[in-house]
Amino acid sequence: MEKKTLRIDCLEYGGLDELDAAARHLMEMAMAAARDAYAPYSHFHVGAAVRLADGTVVTGSNQENVAYPSGLCAERVALFSASAQHPDQPVTALAVVGFQNGHYCEASPCGACRQVMAEYEQRYGQKVTVYCYLNKGRIRQITGVESLLPFGFEARL
Ligand code: THU
């Protein structure tokens, strides 16, 4: 028996103004996308923006449905849309933000979205940097889905 300890590194910024121009732009695109969410059931709006290797930014917002499980998170709307439109461009970064009661708020990708991100990392052989909007306007940066989804599902099918 062996005890193993995982280490997770992340960076936290005090606000949008501390981000570099590309990351700030990505988060601002996610903030704009949150306004287009279709979330009549949860009233929790989420915006996501994905940056591709050539600099293209693809946005997404959560899309709900009266048959609840048929809805999709903002992150997967953005990721699947990016992959469908630009299949040859590696995903390099993703920003996510919540919007509720007229205010931007904390959002962190759910497990299913992390699994999807993990697959794009594998597919393109490139780490994805994730920016999560936190309460009080802080922003968390995590590089590599391994830090978001340790022991994620992998299979050779
Ligand atoms: N949601 C997202 O779009 N992204 C997340 O990271 C977490 C949750 C959506 C799903 C649902 O439409 C609403 O937020 C409430 O859970």
PDB file of C-alpha atoms and ligand atoms in Angstrom:
ATOM      1  CA  MET A   1       0.000   0.000   0.000  1.00  0.00           C
ATOM      2  CA  GLU A   2       1.205   3.429  -0.888  1.00  0.00           C
ATOM      3  CA  LYS A   3      -0.241   6.778   0.031  1.00  0.00           C
ATOM      4  CA  LYS A   4      -0.336   9.202  -2.878  1.00  0.00           C
ATOM      5  CA  THR A   5      -1.122  12.894  -2.667  1.00  0.00           C
ATOM      6  CA  LEU A   6      -2.173  14.958  -5.653  1.00  0.00           C
ATOM      7  CA  ARG A   7      -1.210  18.595  -5.938  1.00  0.00           C
ATOM      8  CA  ILE A   8      -3.386  21.101  -7.721  1.00  0.00           C
ATOM      9  CA  ASP A   9      -1.955  24.476  -8.678  1.00  0.00           C
ATOM     10  CA  CYS A  10      -4.072  27.416  -9.694  1.00  0.00           C
ATOM     11  CA  LEU A  11      -3.688  31.166  -9.999  1.00  0.00           C
ATOM     12  CA  GLU A  12      -6.137  33.701  -8.645  1.00  0.00           C
ATOM     13  CA  TYR A  13      -6.456  37.218  -9.996  1.00  0.00           C
ATOM     14  CA  GLY A  14      -8.058  40.084  -8.107  1.00  0.00           C
ATOM     15  CA  GLY A  15     -10.087  41.182 -11.131  1.00  0.00           C
ATOM     16  CA  LEU A  16     -10.364  41.416 -14.901  1.00  0.00           C
ATOM     17  CA  ASP A  17      -7.753  44.183 -15.016  1.00  0.00           C
ATOM     18  CA  GLU A  18      -5.083  41.793 -13.718  1.00  0.00           C
ATOM     19  CA  LEU A  19      -5.536  39.390 -16.661  1.00  0.00           C
ATOM     20  CA  ASP A  20      -3.478  39.625 -19.836  1.00  0.00           C
ATOM     21  CA  ALA A  21      -5.311  41.061 -22.854  1.00  0.00           C
ATOM     22  CA  ALA A  22      -6.208  37.674 -24.403  1.00  0.00           C
ATOM     23  CA  ALA A  23      -7.602  36.211 -21.177  1.00  0.00           C
ATOM     24  CA  ARG A  24      -9.484  39.383 -20.385  1.00  0.00           C
ATOM     25  CA  HIS A  25     -11.041  39.392 -23.854  1.00  0.00           C
ATOM     26  CA  LEU A  26     -12.038  35.741 -23.454  1.00  0.00           C
ATOM     27  CA  MET A  27     -13.727  36.414 -20.109  1.00  0.00           C
ATOM     28  CA  GLU A  28     -15.483  39.469 -21.534  1.00  0.00           C
ATOM     29  CA  MET A  29     -16.795  37.324 -24.398  1.00  0.00           C
ATOM     30  CA  ALA A  30     -18.077  34.784 -21.845  1.00  0.00           C
ATOM     31  CA  MET A  31     -19.763  37.620 -19.911  1.00  0.00           C
ATOM     32  CA  ALA A  32     -21.501  38.828 -23.067  1.00  0.00           C
ATOM     33  CA  ALA A  33     -22.544  35.257 -23.941  1.00  0.00           C
ATOM     34  CA  ALA A  34     -24.167  34.803 -20.524  1.00  0.00           C
ATOM     35  CA  ARG A  35     -26.734  37.416 -21.566  1.00  0.00           C
ATOM     36  CA  ASP A  36     -27.926  35.043 -24.331  1.00  0.00           C
ATOM     37  CA  ALA A  37     -28.499  32.055 -22.061  1.00  0.00           C
ATOM     38  CA  TYR A  38     -31.862  30.315 -22.279  1.00  0.00           C
ATOM     39  CA  ALA A  39     -32.448  29.383 -18.654  1.00  0.00           C
ATOM     40  CA  PRO A  40     -36.156  29.800 -17.872  1.00  0.00           C
ATOM     41  CA  TYR A  41     -36.123  26.936 -15.355  1.00  0.00           C
ATOM     42  CA  SER A  42     -33.046  27.548 -13.216  1.00  0.00           C
ATOM     43  CA  HIS A  43     -32.772  31.308 -13.872  1.00  0.00           C
ATOM     44  CA  PHE A  44     -29.020  30.700 -13.601  1.00  0.00           C
ATOM     45  CA  HIS A  45     -27.407  32.086 -16.721  1.00  0.00           C
ATOM     46  CA  VAL A  46     -23.945  30.898 -17.716  1.00  0.00           C
ATOM     47  CA  GLY A  47     -21.630  32.178 -20.425  1.00  0.00           C
ATOM     48  CA  ALA A  48     -18.576  30.435 -21.816  1.00  0.00           C
ATOM     49  CA  ALA A  49     -15.962  31.371 -24.379  1.00  0.00           C
ATOM     50  CA  VAL A  50     -13.447  29.035 -25.985  1.00  0.00           C
ATOM     51  CA  ARG A  51     -10.196  30.231 -27.557  1.00  0.00           C
ATOM     52  CA  LEU A  52      -8.726  28.191 -30.407  1.00  0.00           C
ATOM     53  CA  ALA A  53      -5.070  27.985 -31.436  1.00  0.00           C
ATOM     54  CA  ASP A  54      -5.551  30.438 -34.326  1.00  0.00           C
ATOM     55  CA  GLY A  55      -7.114  32.996 -31.963  1.00  0.00           C
ATOM     56  CA  THR A  56     -10.728  32.349 -32.947  1.00  0.00           C
ATOM     57  CA  VAL A  57     -13.146  32.713 -30.033  1.00  0.00           C
ATOM     58  CA  VAL A  58     -16.366  30.669 -29.960  1.00  0.00           C
ATOM     59  CA  THR A  59     -18.969  31.414 -27.308  1.00  0.00           C
ATOM     60  CA  GLY A  60     -21.787  29.448 -25.730  1.00  0.00           C
ATOM     61  CA  SER A  61     -24.477  29.845 -23.105  1.00  0.00           C
ATOM     62  CA  ASN A  62     -26.554  27.326 -21.207  1.00  0.00           C
ATOM     63  CA  GLN A  63     -29.592  26.104 -23.109  1.00  0.00           C
ATOM     64  CA  GLU A  64     -32.306  24.555 -20.977  1.00  0.00           C
ATOM     65  CA  ASN A  65     -35.316  22.464 -21.943  1.00  0.00           C
ATOM     66  CA  VAL A  66     -38.587  21.530 -20.279  1.00  0.00           C
ATOM     67  CA  ALA A  67     -37.302  17.946 -20.395  1.00  0.00           C
ATOM     68  CA  TYR A  68     -34.510  18.960 -18.008  1.00  0.00           C
ATOM     69  CA  PRO A  69     -31.712  16.531 -18.986  1.00  0.00           C
ATOM     70  CA  SER A  70     -32.046  17.642 -22.614  1.00  0.00           C
ATOM     71  CA  GLY A  71     -30.494  21.011 -21.746  1.00  0.00           C
ATOM     72  CA  LEU A  72     -26.772  21.679 -22.023  1.00  0.00           C
ATOM     73  CA  CYS A  73     -24.194  23.670 -20.074  1.00  0.00           C
ATOM     74  CA  ALA A  74     -22.621  26.786 -21.565  1.00  0.00           C
ATOM     75  CA  GLU A  75     -19.191  25.155 -21.637  1.00  0.00           C
ATOM     76  CA  ARG A  76     -20.315  22.207 -23.757  1.00  0.00           C
ATOM     77  CA  VAL A  77     -22.367  24.420 -26.056  1.00  0.00           C
ATOM     78  CA  ALA A  78     -19.173  26.440 -26.694  1.00  0.00           C
ATOM     79  CA  LEU A  79     -16.838  23.433 -26.941  1.00  0.00           C
ATOM     80  CA  PHE A  80     -19.071  21.392 -29.256  1.00  0.00           C
ATOM     81  CA  SER A  81     -19.794  24.435 -31.390  1.00  0.00           C
ATOM     82  CA  ALA A  82     -16.050  25.188 -31.673  1.00  0.00           C
ATOM     83  CA  SER A  83     -15.278  21.597 -32.609  1.00  0.00           C
ATOM     84  CA  ALA A  84     -18.119  21.449 -35.139  1.00  0.00           C
ATOM     85  CA  GLN A  85     -17.087  24.673 -36.847  1.00  0.00           C
ATOM     86  CA  HIS A  86     -13.282  24.451 -36.519  1.00  0.00           C
ATOM     87  CA  PRO A  87     -12.428  20.754 -36.139  1.00  0.00           C
ATOM     88  CA  ASP A  88      -8.740  21.279 -36.936  1.00  0.00           C
ATOM     89  CA  GLN A  89      -8.127  24.032 -34.397  1.00  0.00           C
ATOM     90  CA  PRO A  90      -6.923  22.948 -30.946  1.00  0.00           C
ATOM     91  CA  VAL A  91      -8.793  24.391 -27.967  1.00  0.00           C
ATOM     92  CA  THR A  92      -6.334  26.417 -25.883  1.00  0.00           C
ATOM     93  CA  ALA A  93      -8.480  28.182 -23.281  1.00  0.00           C
ATOM     94  CA  LEU A  94     -11.999  28.421 -21.886  1.00  0.00           C
ATOM     95  CA  ALA A  95     -13.601  31.110 -19.732  1.00  0.00           C
ATOM     96  CA  VAL A  96     -16.831  30.648 -17.775  1.00  0.00           C
ATOM     97  CA  VAL A  97     -19.043  33.006 -15.776  1.00  0.00           C
ATOM     98  CA  GLY A  98     -22.458  32.879 -14.117  1.00  0.00           C
ATOM     99  CA  PHE A  99     -25.095  35.610 -14.234  1.00  0.00           C
ATOM    100  CA  GLN A 100     -27.955  35.718 -11.743  1.00  0.00           C
ATOM    101  CA  ASN A 101     -30.262  38.443 -10.436  1.00  0.00           C
ATOM    102  CA  GLY A 102     -28.512  41.048 -12.572  1.00  0.00           C
ATOM    103  CA  HIS A 103     -25.001  40.229 -11.344  1.00  0.00           C
ATOM    104  CA  TYR A 104     -22.107  38.200 -12.634  1.00  0.00           C
ATOM    105  CA  CYS A 105     -21.274  35.391 -10.256  1.00  0.00           C
ATOM    106  CA  GLU A 106     -19.094  32.369  -9.708  1.00  0.00           C
ATOM    107  CA  ALA A 107     -19.275  29.420 -12.113  1.00  0.00           C
ATOM    108  CA  SER A 108     -17.062  26.381 -12.323  1.00  0.00           C
ATOM    109  CA  PRO A 109     -17.436  23.641 -14.967  1.00  0.00           C
ATOM    110  CA  CYS A 110     -19.474  20.595 -13.937  1.00  0.00           C
ATOM    111  CA  GLY A 111     -17.996  17.102 -14.074  1.00  0.00           C
ATOM    112  CA  ALA A 112     -19.464  16.289 -17.495  1.00  0.00           C
ATOM    113  CA  CYS A 113     -17.961  19.441 -19.019  1.00  0.00           C
ATOM    114  CA  ARG A 114     -14.594  18.596 -17.457  1.00  0.00           C
ATOM    115  CA  GLN A 115     -14.739  15.173 -19.091  1.00  0.00           C
ATOM    116  CA  VAL A 116     -15.426  16.823 -22.464  1.00  0.00           C
ATOM    117  CA  MET A 117     -12.508  19.230 -21.952  1.00  0.00           C
ATOM    118  CA  ALA A 118     -10.258  16.295 -21.076  1.00  0.00           C
ATOM    119  CA  GLU A 119     -11.088  14.678 -24.399  1.00  0.00           C
ATOM    120  CA  TYR A 120     -10.234  17.820 -26.386  1.00  0.00           C
ATOM    121  CA  GLU A 121      -6.888  17.976 -24.564  1.00  0.00           C
ATOM    122  CA  GLN A 122      -6.192  14.393 -25.588  1.00  0.00           C
ATOM    123  CA  ARG A 123      -7.422  14.900 -29.111  1.00  0.00           C
ATOM    124  CA  TYR A 124      -5.203  17.914 -29.767  1.00  0.00           C
ATOM    125  CA  GLY A 125      -2.338  17.015 -27.429  1.00  0.00           C
ATOM    126  CA  GLN A 126      -2.548  20.439 -25.849  1.00  0.00           C
ATOM    127  CA  LYS A 127      -3.532  21.615 -22.385  1.00  0.00           C
ATOM    128  CA  VAL A 128      -6.585  23.809 -21.934  1.00  0.00           C
ATOM    129  CA  THR A 129      -6.346  26.801 -19.600  1.00  0.00           C
ATOM    130  CA  VAL A 130      -9.610  27.421 -17.757  1.00  0.00           C
ATOM    131  CA  TYR A 131     -10.640  30.796 -16.329  1.00  0.00           C
ATOM    132  CA  CYS A 132     -13.494  30.748 -13.810  1.00  0.00           C
ATOM    133  CA  TYR A 133     -15.178  33.915 -12.658  1.00  0.00           C
ATOM    134  CA  LEU A 134     -15.368  33.933  -8.857  1.00  0.00           C
ATOM    135  CA  ASN A 135     -17.419  36.003  -6.469  1.00  0.00           C
ATOM    136  CA  LYS A 136     -16.231  39.580  -5.900  1.00  0.00           C
ATOM    137  CA  GLY A 137     -14.935  39.624  -9.482  1.00  0.00           C
ATOM    138  CA  ARG A 138     -11.935  37.451  -8.763  1.00  0.00           C
ATOM    139  CA  ILE A 139     -10.809  35.007 -11.446  1.00  0.00           C
ATOM    140  CA  ARG A 140      -9.265  31.568 -11.024  1.00  0.00           C
ATOM    141  CA  GLN A 141      -6.929  30.173 -13.671  1.00  0.00           C
ATOM    142  CA  ILE A 142      -6.311  26.452 -13.911  1.00  0.00           C
ATOM    143  CA  THR A 143      -4.002  25.072 -16.558  1.00  0.00           C
ATOM    144  CA  GLY A 144      -4.674  21.496 -17.625  1.00  0.00           C
ATOM    145  CA  VAL A 145      -7.881  19.547 -17.099  1.00  0.00           C
ATOM    146  CA  GLU A 146      -5.936  17.021 -15.011  1.00  0.00           C
ATOM    147  CA  SER A 147      -6.178  19.590 -12.201  1.00  0.00           C
ATOM    148  CA  LEU A 148      -9.953  19.880 -12.657  1.00  0.00           C
ATOM    149  CA  LEU A 149     -10.671  16.202 -13.171  1.00  0.00           C
ATOM    150  CA  PRO A 150      -8.164  13.930 -11.477  1.00  0.00           C
ATOM    151  CA  PHE A 151      -8.733  10.244 -12.222  1.00  0.00           C
ATOM    152  CA  GLY A 152     -11.091  11.053 -15.116  1.00  0.00           C
ATOM    153  CA  PHE A 153     -12.492   8.299 -17.292  1.00  0.00           C
ATOM    154  CA  GLU A 154     -10.188   7.021 -20.016  1.00  0.00           C
ATOM    155  CA  ALA A 155     -10.712   4.096 -22.328  1.00  0.00           C
ATOM    156  CA  ARG A 156      -9.390   2.605 -25.515  1.00  0.00           C
ATOM    157  CA  LEU A 157     -12.599   1.749 -27.384  1.00  0.00           C
TER     158      LEU A 157
HETATM  159  N1  THU B   1     -24.602  25.251 -15.912  1.00  0.00           N
HETATM  160  C1  THU B   1     -23.718  25.618 -16.877  1.00  0.00           C
HETATM  161  O1  THU B   1     -24.105  26.026 -17.975  1.00  0.00           O
HETATM  162  N2  THU B   1     -22.390  25.522 -16.599  1.00  0.00           N
HETATM  163  C2  THU B   1     -21.883  25.180 -15.387  1.00  0.00           C
HETATM  164  O2  THU B   1     -20.680  25.215 -15.209  1.00  0.00           O
HETATM  165  C3  THU B   1     -22.778  24.750 -14.316  1.00  0.00           C
HETATM  166  C4  THU B   1     -24.223  24.743 -14.611  1.00  0.00           C
HETATM  167  C5  THU B   1     -26.041  25.417 -16.188  1.00  0.00           C
HETATM  168  C6  THU B   1     -26.855  24.186 -16.295  1.00  0.00           C
HETATM  169  C7  THU B   1     -28.237  24.713 -15.972  1.00  0.00           C
HETATM  170  O3  THU B   1     -28.807  25.271 -17.143  1.00  0.00           O
HETATM  171  C8  THU B   1     -27.972  25.839 -14.996  1.00  0.00           C
HETATM  172  O4  THU B   1     -26.611  26.169 -15.138  1.00  0.00           O
HETATM  173  C9  THU B   1     -28.266  25.493 -13.549  1.00  0.00           C
HETATM  174  O5  THU B   1     -27.621  24.361 -13.163  1.00  0.00           O
END
